[in-house]
CSV table of C-alpha atoms and ligand atoms in Angstrom, one decimal:
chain,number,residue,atom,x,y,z
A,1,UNK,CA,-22.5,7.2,-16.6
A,2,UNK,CA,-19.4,5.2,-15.0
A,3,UNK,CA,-18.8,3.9,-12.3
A,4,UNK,CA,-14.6,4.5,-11.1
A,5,UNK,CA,-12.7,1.9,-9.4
A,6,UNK,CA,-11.5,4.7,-7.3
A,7,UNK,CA,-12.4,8.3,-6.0
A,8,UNK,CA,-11.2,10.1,-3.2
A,9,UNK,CA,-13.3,11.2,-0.7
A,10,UNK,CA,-12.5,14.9,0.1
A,11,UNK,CA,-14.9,16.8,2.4
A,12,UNK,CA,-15.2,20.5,3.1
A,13,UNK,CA,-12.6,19.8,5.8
A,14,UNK,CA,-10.2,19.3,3.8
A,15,UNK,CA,-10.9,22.3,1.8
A,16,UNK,CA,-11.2,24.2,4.7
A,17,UNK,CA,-7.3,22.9,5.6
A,18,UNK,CA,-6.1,23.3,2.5
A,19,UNK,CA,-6.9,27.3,1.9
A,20,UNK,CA,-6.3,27.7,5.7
A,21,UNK,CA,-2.2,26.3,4.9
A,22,UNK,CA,-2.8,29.0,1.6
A,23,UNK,CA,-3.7,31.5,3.2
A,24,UNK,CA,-1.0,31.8,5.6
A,25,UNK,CA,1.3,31.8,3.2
A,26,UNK,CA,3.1,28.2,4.2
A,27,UNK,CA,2.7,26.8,1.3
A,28,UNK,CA,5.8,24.8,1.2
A,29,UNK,CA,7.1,22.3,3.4
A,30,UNK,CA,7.2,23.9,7.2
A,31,UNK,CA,4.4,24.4,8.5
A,32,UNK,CA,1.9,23.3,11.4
A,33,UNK,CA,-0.2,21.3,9.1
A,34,UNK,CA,3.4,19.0,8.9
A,35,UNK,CA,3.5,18.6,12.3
A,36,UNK,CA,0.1,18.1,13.0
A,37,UNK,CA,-0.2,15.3,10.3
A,38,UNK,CA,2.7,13.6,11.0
A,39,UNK,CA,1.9,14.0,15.3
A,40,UNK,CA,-1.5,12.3,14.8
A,41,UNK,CA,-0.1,9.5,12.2
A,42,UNK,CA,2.3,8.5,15.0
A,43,UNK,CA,-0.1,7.9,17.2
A,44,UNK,CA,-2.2,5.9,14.8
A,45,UNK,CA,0.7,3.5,14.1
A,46,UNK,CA,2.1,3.7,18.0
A,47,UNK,CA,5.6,4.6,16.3
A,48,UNK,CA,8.2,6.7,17.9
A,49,UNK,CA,8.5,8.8,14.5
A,50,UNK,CA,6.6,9.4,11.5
A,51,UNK,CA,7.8,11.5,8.6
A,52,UNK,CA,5.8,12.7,5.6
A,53,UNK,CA,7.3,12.9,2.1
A,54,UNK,CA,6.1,13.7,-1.3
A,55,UNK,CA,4.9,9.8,-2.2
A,56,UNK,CA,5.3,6.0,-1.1
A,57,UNK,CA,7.9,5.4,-3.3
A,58,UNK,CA,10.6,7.8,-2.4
A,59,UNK,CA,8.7,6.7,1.6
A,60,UNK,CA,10.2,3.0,0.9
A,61,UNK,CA,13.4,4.8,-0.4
A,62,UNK,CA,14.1,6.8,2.7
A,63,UNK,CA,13.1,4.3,5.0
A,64,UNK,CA,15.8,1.7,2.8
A,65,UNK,CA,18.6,3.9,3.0
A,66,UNK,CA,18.1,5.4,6.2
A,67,UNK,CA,18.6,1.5,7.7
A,68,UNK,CA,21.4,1.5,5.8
A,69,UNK,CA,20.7,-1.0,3.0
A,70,UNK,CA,22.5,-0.7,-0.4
A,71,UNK,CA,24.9,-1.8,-2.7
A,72,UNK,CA,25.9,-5.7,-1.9
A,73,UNK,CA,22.8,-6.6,0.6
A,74,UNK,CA,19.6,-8.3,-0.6
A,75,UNK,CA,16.1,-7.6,0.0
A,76,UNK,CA,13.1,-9.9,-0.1
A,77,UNK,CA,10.2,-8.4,-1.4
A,78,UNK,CA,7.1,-10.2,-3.4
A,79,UNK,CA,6.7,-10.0,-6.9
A,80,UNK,CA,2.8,-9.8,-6.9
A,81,UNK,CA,3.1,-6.0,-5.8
A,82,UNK,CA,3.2,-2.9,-7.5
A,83,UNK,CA,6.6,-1.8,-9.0
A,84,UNK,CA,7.5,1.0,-6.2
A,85,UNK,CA,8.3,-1.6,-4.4
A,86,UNK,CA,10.9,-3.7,-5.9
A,87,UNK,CA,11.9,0.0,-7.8
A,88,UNK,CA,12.5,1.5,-4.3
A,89,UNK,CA,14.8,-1.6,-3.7
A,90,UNK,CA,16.6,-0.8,-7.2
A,91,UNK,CA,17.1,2.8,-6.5
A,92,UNK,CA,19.5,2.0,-3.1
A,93,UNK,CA,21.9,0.1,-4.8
A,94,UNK,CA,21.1,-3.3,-3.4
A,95,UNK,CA,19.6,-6.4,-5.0
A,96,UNK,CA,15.8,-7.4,-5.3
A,97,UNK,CA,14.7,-11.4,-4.4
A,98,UNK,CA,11.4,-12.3,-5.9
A,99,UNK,CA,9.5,-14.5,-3.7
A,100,UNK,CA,5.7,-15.7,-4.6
A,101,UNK,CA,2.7,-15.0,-2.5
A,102,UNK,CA,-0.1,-16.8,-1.3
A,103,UNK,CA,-3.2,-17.0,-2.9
A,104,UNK,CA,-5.5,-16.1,-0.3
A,105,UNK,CA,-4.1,-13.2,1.1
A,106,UNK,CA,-2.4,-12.1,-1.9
A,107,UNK,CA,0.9,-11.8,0.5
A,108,UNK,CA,4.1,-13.6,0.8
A,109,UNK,CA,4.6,-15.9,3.5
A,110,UNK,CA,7.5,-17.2,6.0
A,111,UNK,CA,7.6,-20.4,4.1
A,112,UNK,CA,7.8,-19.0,0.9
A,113,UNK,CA,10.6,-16.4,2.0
A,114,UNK,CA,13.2,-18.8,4.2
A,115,UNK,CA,14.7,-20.7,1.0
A,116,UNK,CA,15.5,-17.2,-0.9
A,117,UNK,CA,17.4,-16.3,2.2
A,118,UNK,CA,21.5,-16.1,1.7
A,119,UNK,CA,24.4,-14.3,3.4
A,120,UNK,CA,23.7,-11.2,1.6
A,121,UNK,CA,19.8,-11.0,2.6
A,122,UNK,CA,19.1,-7.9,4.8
A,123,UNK,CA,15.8,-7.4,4.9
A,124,UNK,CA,12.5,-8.4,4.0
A,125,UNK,CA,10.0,-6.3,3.0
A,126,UNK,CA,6.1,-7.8,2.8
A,127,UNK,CA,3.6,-5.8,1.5
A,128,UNK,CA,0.1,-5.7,2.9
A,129,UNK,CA,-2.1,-5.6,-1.0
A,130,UNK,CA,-5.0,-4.6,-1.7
A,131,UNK,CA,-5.7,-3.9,2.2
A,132,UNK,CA,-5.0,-7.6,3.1
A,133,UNK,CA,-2.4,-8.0,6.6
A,134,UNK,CA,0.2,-10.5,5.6
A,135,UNK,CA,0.7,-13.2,8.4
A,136,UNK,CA,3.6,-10.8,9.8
A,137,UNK,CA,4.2,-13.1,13.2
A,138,UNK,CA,6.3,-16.0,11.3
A,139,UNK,CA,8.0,-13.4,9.2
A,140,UNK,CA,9.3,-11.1,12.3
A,141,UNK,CA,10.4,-14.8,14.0
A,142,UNK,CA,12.5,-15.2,10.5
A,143,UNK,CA,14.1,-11.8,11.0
A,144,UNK,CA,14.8,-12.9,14.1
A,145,UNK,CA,16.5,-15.7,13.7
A,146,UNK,CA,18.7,-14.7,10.5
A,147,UNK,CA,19.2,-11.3,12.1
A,148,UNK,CA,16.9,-9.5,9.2
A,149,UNK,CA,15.5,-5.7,9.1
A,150,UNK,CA,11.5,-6.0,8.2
A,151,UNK,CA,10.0,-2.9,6.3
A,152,UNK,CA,6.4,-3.4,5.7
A,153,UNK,CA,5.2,-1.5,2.3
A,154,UNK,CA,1.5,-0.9,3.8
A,155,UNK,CA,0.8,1.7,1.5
A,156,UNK,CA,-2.7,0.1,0.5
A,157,UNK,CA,-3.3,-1.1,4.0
A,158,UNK,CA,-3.8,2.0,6.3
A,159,UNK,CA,-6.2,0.9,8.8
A,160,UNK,CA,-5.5,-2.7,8.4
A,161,UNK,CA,-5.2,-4.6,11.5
A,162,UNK,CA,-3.1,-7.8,12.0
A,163,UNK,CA,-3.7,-9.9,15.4
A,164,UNK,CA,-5.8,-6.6,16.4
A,165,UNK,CA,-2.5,-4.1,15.8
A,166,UNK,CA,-2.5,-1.5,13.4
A,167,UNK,CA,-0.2,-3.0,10.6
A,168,UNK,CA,2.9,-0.2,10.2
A,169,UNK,CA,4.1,-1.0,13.6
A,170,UNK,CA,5.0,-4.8,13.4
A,171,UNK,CA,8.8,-3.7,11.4
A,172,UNK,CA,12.0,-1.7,12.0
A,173,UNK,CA,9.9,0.8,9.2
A,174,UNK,CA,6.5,0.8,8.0
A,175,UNK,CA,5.5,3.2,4.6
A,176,UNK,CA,2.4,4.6,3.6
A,177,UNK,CA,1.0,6.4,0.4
A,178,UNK,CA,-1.2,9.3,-0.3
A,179,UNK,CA,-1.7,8.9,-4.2
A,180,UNK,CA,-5.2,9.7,-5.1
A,181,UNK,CA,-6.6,6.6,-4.9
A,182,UNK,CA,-5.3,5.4,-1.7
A,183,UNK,CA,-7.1,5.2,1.1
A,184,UNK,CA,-6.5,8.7,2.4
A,185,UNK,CA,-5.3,10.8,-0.2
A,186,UNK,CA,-2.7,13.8,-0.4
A,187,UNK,CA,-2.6,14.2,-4.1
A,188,UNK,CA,0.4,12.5,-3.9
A,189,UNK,CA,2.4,11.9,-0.6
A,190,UNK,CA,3.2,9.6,1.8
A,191,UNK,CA,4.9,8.7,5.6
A,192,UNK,CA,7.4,6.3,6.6
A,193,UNK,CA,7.5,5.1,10.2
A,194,UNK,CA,10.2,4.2,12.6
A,195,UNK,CA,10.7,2.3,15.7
A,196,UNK,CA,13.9,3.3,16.3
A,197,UNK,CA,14.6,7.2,17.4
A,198,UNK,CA,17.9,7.6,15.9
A,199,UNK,CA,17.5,5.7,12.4
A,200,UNK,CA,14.5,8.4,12.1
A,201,UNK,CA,16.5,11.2,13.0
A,202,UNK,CA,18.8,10.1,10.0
A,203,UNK,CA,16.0,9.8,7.8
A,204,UNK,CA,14.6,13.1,8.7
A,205,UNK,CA,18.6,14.4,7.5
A,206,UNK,CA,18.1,12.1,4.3
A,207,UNK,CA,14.8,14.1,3.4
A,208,UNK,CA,16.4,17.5,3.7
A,209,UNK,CA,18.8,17.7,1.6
A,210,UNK,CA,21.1,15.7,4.0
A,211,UNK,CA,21.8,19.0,6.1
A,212,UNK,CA,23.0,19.3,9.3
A,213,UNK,CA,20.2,20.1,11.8
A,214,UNK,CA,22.6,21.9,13.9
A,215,UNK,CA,24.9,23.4,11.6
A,216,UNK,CA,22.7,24.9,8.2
A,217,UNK,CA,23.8,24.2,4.4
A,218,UNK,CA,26.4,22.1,6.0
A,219,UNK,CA,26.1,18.5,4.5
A,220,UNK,CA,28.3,15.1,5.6
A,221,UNK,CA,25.6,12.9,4.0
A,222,UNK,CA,24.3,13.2,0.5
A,223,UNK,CA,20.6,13.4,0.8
A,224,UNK,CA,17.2,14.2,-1.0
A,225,UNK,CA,14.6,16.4,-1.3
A,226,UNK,CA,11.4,14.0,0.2
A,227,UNK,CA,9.3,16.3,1.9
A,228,UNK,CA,5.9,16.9,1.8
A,229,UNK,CA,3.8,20.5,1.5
A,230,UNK,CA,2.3,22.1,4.3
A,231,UNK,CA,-0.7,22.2,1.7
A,232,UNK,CA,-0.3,18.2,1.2
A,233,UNK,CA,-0.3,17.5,4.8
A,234,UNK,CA,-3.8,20.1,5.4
A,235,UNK,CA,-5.6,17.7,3.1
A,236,UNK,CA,-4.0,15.0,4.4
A,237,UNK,CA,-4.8,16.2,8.3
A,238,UNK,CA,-8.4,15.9,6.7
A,239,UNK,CA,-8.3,12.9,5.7
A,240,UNK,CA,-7.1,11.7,9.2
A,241,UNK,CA,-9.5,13.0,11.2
A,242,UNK,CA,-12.0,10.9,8.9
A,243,UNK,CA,-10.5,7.7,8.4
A,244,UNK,CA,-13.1,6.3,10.5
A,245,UNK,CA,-15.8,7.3,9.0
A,246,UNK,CA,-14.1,6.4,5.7
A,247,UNK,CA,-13.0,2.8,6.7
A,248,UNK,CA,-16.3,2.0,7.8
A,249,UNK,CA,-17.4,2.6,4.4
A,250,UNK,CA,-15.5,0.9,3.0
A,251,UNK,CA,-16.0,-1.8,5.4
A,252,UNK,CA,-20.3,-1.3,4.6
A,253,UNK,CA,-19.4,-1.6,0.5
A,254,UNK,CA,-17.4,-4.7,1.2
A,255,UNK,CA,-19.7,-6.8,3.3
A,256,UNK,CA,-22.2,-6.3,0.1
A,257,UNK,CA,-20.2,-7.2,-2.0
A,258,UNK,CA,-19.5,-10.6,0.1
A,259,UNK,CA,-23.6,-11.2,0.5
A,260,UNK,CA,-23.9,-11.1,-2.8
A,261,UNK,CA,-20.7,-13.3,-3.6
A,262,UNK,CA,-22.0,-15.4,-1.1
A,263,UNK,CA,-24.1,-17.0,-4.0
A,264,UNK,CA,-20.9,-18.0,-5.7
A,265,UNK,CA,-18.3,-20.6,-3.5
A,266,UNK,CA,-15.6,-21.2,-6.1
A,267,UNK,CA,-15.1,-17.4,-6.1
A,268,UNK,CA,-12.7,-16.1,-3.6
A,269,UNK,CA,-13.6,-13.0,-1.4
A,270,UNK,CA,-10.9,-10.8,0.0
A,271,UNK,CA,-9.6,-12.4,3.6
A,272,UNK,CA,-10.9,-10.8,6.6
A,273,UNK,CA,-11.4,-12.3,10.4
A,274,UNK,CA,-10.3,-11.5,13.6
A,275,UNK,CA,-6.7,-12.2,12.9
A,276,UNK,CA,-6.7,-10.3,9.6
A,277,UNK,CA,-8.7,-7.2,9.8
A,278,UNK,CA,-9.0,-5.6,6.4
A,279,UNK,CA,-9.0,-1.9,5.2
A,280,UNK,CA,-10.3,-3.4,1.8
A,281,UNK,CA,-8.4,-0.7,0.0
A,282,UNK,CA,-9.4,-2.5,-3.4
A,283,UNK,CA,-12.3,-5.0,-2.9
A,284,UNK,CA,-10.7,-8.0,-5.2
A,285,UNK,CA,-11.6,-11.3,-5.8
A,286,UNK,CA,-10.3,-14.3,-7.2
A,287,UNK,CA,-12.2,-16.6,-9.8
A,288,UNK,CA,-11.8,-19.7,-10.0
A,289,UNK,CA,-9.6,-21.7,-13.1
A,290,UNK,CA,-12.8,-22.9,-15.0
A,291,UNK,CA,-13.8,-19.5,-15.3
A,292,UNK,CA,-14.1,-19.0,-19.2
A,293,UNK,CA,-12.4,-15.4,-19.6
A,294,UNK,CA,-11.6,-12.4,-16.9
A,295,UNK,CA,-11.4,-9.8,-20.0
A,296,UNK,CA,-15.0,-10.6,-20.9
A,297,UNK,CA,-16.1,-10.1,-17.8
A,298,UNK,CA,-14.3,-7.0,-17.5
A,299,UNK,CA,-15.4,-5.7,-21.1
A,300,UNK,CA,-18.9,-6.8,-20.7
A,301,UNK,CA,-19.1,-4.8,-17.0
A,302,UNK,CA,-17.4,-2.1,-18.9
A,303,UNK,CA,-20.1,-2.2,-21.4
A,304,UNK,CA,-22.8,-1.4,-19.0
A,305,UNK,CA,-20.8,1.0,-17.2
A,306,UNK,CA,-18.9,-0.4,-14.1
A,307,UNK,CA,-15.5,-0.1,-14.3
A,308,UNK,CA,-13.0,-2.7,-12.9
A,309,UNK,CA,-9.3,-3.4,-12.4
A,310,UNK,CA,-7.1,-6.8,-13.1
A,311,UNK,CA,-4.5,-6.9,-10.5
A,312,UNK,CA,-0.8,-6.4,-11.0
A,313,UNK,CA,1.2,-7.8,-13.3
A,314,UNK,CA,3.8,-9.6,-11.4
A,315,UNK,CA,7.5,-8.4,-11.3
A,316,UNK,CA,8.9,-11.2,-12.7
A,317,UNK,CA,6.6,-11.3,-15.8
A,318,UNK,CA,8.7,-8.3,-17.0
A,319,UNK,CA,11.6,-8.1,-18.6
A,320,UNK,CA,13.1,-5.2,-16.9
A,321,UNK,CA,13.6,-7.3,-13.8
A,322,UNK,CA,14.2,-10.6,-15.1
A,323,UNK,CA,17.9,-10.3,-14.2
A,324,UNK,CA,17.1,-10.6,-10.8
A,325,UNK,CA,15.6,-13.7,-11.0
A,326,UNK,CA,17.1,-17.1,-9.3
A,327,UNK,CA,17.5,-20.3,-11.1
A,328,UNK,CA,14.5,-22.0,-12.5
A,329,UNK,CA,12.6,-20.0,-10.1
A,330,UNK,CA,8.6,-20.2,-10.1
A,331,UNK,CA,5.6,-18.0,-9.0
A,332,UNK,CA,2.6,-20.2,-9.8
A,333,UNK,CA,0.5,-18.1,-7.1
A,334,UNK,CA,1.5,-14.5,-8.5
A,335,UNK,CA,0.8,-15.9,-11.9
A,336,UNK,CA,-2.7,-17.6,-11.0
A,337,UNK,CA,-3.7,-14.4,-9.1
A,338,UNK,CA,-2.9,-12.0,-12.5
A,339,UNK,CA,-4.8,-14.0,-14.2
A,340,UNK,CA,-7.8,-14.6,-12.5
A,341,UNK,CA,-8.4,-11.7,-9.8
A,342,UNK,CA,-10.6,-8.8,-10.2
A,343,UNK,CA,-10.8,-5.2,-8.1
A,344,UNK,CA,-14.0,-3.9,-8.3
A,345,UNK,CA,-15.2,-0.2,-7.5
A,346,UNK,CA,-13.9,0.4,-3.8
A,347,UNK,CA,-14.8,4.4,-2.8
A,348,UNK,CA,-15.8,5.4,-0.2
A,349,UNK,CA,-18.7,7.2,-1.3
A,350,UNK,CA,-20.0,4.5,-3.7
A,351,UNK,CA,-23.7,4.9,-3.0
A,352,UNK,CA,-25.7,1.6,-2.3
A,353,UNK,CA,-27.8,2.1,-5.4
A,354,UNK,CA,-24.6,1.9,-7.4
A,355,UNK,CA,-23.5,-1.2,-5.9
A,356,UNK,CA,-27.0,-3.0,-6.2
A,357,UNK,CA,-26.7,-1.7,-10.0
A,358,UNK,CA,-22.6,-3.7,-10.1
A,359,UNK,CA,-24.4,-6.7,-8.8
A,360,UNK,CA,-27.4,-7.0,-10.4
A,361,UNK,CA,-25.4,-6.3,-13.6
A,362,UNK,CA,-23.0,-9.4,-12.3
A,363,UNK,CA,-25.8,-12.0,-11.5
A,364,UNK,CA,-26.7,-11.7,-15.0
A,365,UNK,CA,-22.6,-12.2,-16.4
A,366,UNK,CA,-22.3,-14.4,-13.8
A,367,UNK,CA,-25.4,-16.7,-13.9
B,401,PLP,C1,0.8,3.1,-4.1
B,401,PLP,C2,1.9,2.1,-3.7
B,401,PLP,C3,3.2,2.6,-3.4
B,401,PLP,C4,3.7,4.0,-3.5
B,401,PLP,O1,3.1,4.7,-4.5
B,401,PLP,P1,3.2,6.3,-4.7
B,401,PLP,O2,2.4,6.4,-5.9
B,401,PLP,O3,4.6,6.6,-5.0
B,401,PLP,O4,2.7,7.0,-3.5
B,401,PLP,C5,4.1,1.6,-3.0
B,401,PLP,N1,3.8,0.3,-2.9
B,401,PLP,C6,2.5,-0.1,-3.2
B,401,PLP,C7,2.2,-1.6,-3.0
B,401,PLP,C8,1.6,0.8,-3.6
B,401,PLP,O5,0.4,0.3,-3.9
């Protein structure tokens, strides 16, 4: 027996979706299950468009090039993050900037962001990990002052709230994925959201092919194939119409994690008040620098059969994107957080008798 850090949570409506979009014989990517999908993600995120593609990465490309970002502009983006982020950056043309996060919300902040900022910065790009809002409001004032795009990479915060709105709708685009062990899953898949009409309406042109919508298999923009199945989008319909009832899961698994936690002050619990409403994709905490050794911890859970996760490496630990590191530049808070956080099993369906088993199992490692 093991215990997964992750499992999707597919019901028999999903199934029933799924061999409803086979059945008719849309199996590709028109098709109501599309529309339906993208109509109720909209809503969610109070955006004027939301498009579906075929995963967050090539989401975060889309959403890059369709603001027009490339080949001589900078982008911001944190390097405690997963590499889609600072790959999707690569893949326009344009420059990355590493900047370092915050410890307690795993994020980047305003302050950490303003001295990385030159003449050739054009956006900034936080990401909301492990479920956790970043403190958007000093980041959008930035933008505002320097005349900066903001695309949040929320593709392990859906659900997340920040100030009591959904995050996804703070930026000029928001992204989302659908990988299996995302919050809601397509298989893979996910949606990038606009505020502006007519950037969306170019996107929609970038995902097909760059083809005229007026004028077929005639192309003035070279463009992609990003779309998303009408099979993707049944499950992923789903999965919508139960992210309630899979965020307050979620939600019940993390609050026992923090009473048992509780017992343990100098280990930090993922942030979550009023002002920073967590989806708690990955339930991760952060031990403190006395703590004799992560990978035994790890091994020893592994032992007994709970499996767990270290967190990312950070970007510029690797060599493949040192080159775009500034002078003498430092990430003490990415660094600290690699090497002392932990993600422990976060599904939905993890079964109270599992978690008291994770816990009990802990108290003794733990002491
Ligand atoms: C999952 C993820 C993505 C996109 O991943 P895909 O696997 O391409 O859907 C992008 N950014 C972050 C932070 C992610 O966790």
């Amino acid at each position: 027996m093991k215990i997964p850090v992750y499992r999707p949570a597919l019901s028999d409506l999903e199934r029933s979706y799924l061999l409803k979009a086979y059945d008719s014989s849309w199996i590709s990517s028109q098709g109501e299950f599309i529309t339906k999908f993208e109509d109720s993600f909209r809503n969610l995120v109070n955006r004027s468009e939301a498009l579906s593609v075929c995963n967050g990465t090539v989401a975060i490309h889309l959403a890059l090039t369709a603001l027009g970002i490339g080949e001589g502009d900078e982008v911001i983006v944190p390097s405690f993050t997963f590499a889609a982020t600072i790959n999707a950056v690569i893949y326009t043309g344009a420059t990355p900037v590493l900047a370092d996060v915050e410890t307690k919300s795993f994020n980047m902040t305003a302050e950490k962001v303003e001295p990385l900022i030159t003449d050739a910065t054009k956006a900034i790009m936080p990401v909301h990990l492990y479920g956790t809002p970043c403190d958007l409001n000093p980041i959008q004032d930035l933008c505002k002052e320097y005349g900066l795009l903001l695309i949040e990479d929320a593709a392990e915060a859906l659900g997340s709230k920040y100030k009591g709105i959904s995050v996804g709708s703070f930026g000029d685009a928001a992204t989302f994925s659908f990988y299996g062990n995302k919050t809601i899953t397509t298989g893979e898949g996910g949606m990038v959201v606009f505020a502006d009409k007519e950037i969306a309406e170019k996107a929609r042109r970038l995902r097909d092919h760059g083809m005229s919508r007026e004028r077929r298999y005639w192309h003035d923009v070279v463009g992609f194939n990003y779309r998303m199945t009408n099979m993707q989008a049944a499950i992923g319909l789903g999965q919508f119409e139960r992210i309630s009832e899979i965020l307050e899961k979620k939600r019940a698994l993390s609050e026992k994690y923090n009473q048992f936690f509780a017992a343990y002050p100098q280990i930090q619990i993922p942030l979550d008040n009023e002002n920073y409403i967590n989806s708690f994709w990955l339930y991760t905490i952060v031990l403190s620098e006395d703590f004799p050794s992560v990978t035994h911890l790890q091994d020893e859970l592994l032992k007994r059969g709970i499996d767990t996760r270290r967190l990312f490496y950070p970007m510029h630990t690797m060599p493949v994107y040192q080159k775009y590191l500034r002078k003498n530049q430092k990430f003490p808070h990415s660094d600290y957080l690699a090497k002392y956080g932990l993600s422990f099993p976060s599904f939905p369906d993890l079964q109270d008798e599992e978690i008291e088993f994770i816990t009990y199992n802990l108290s003794e490692l733990l002491g």
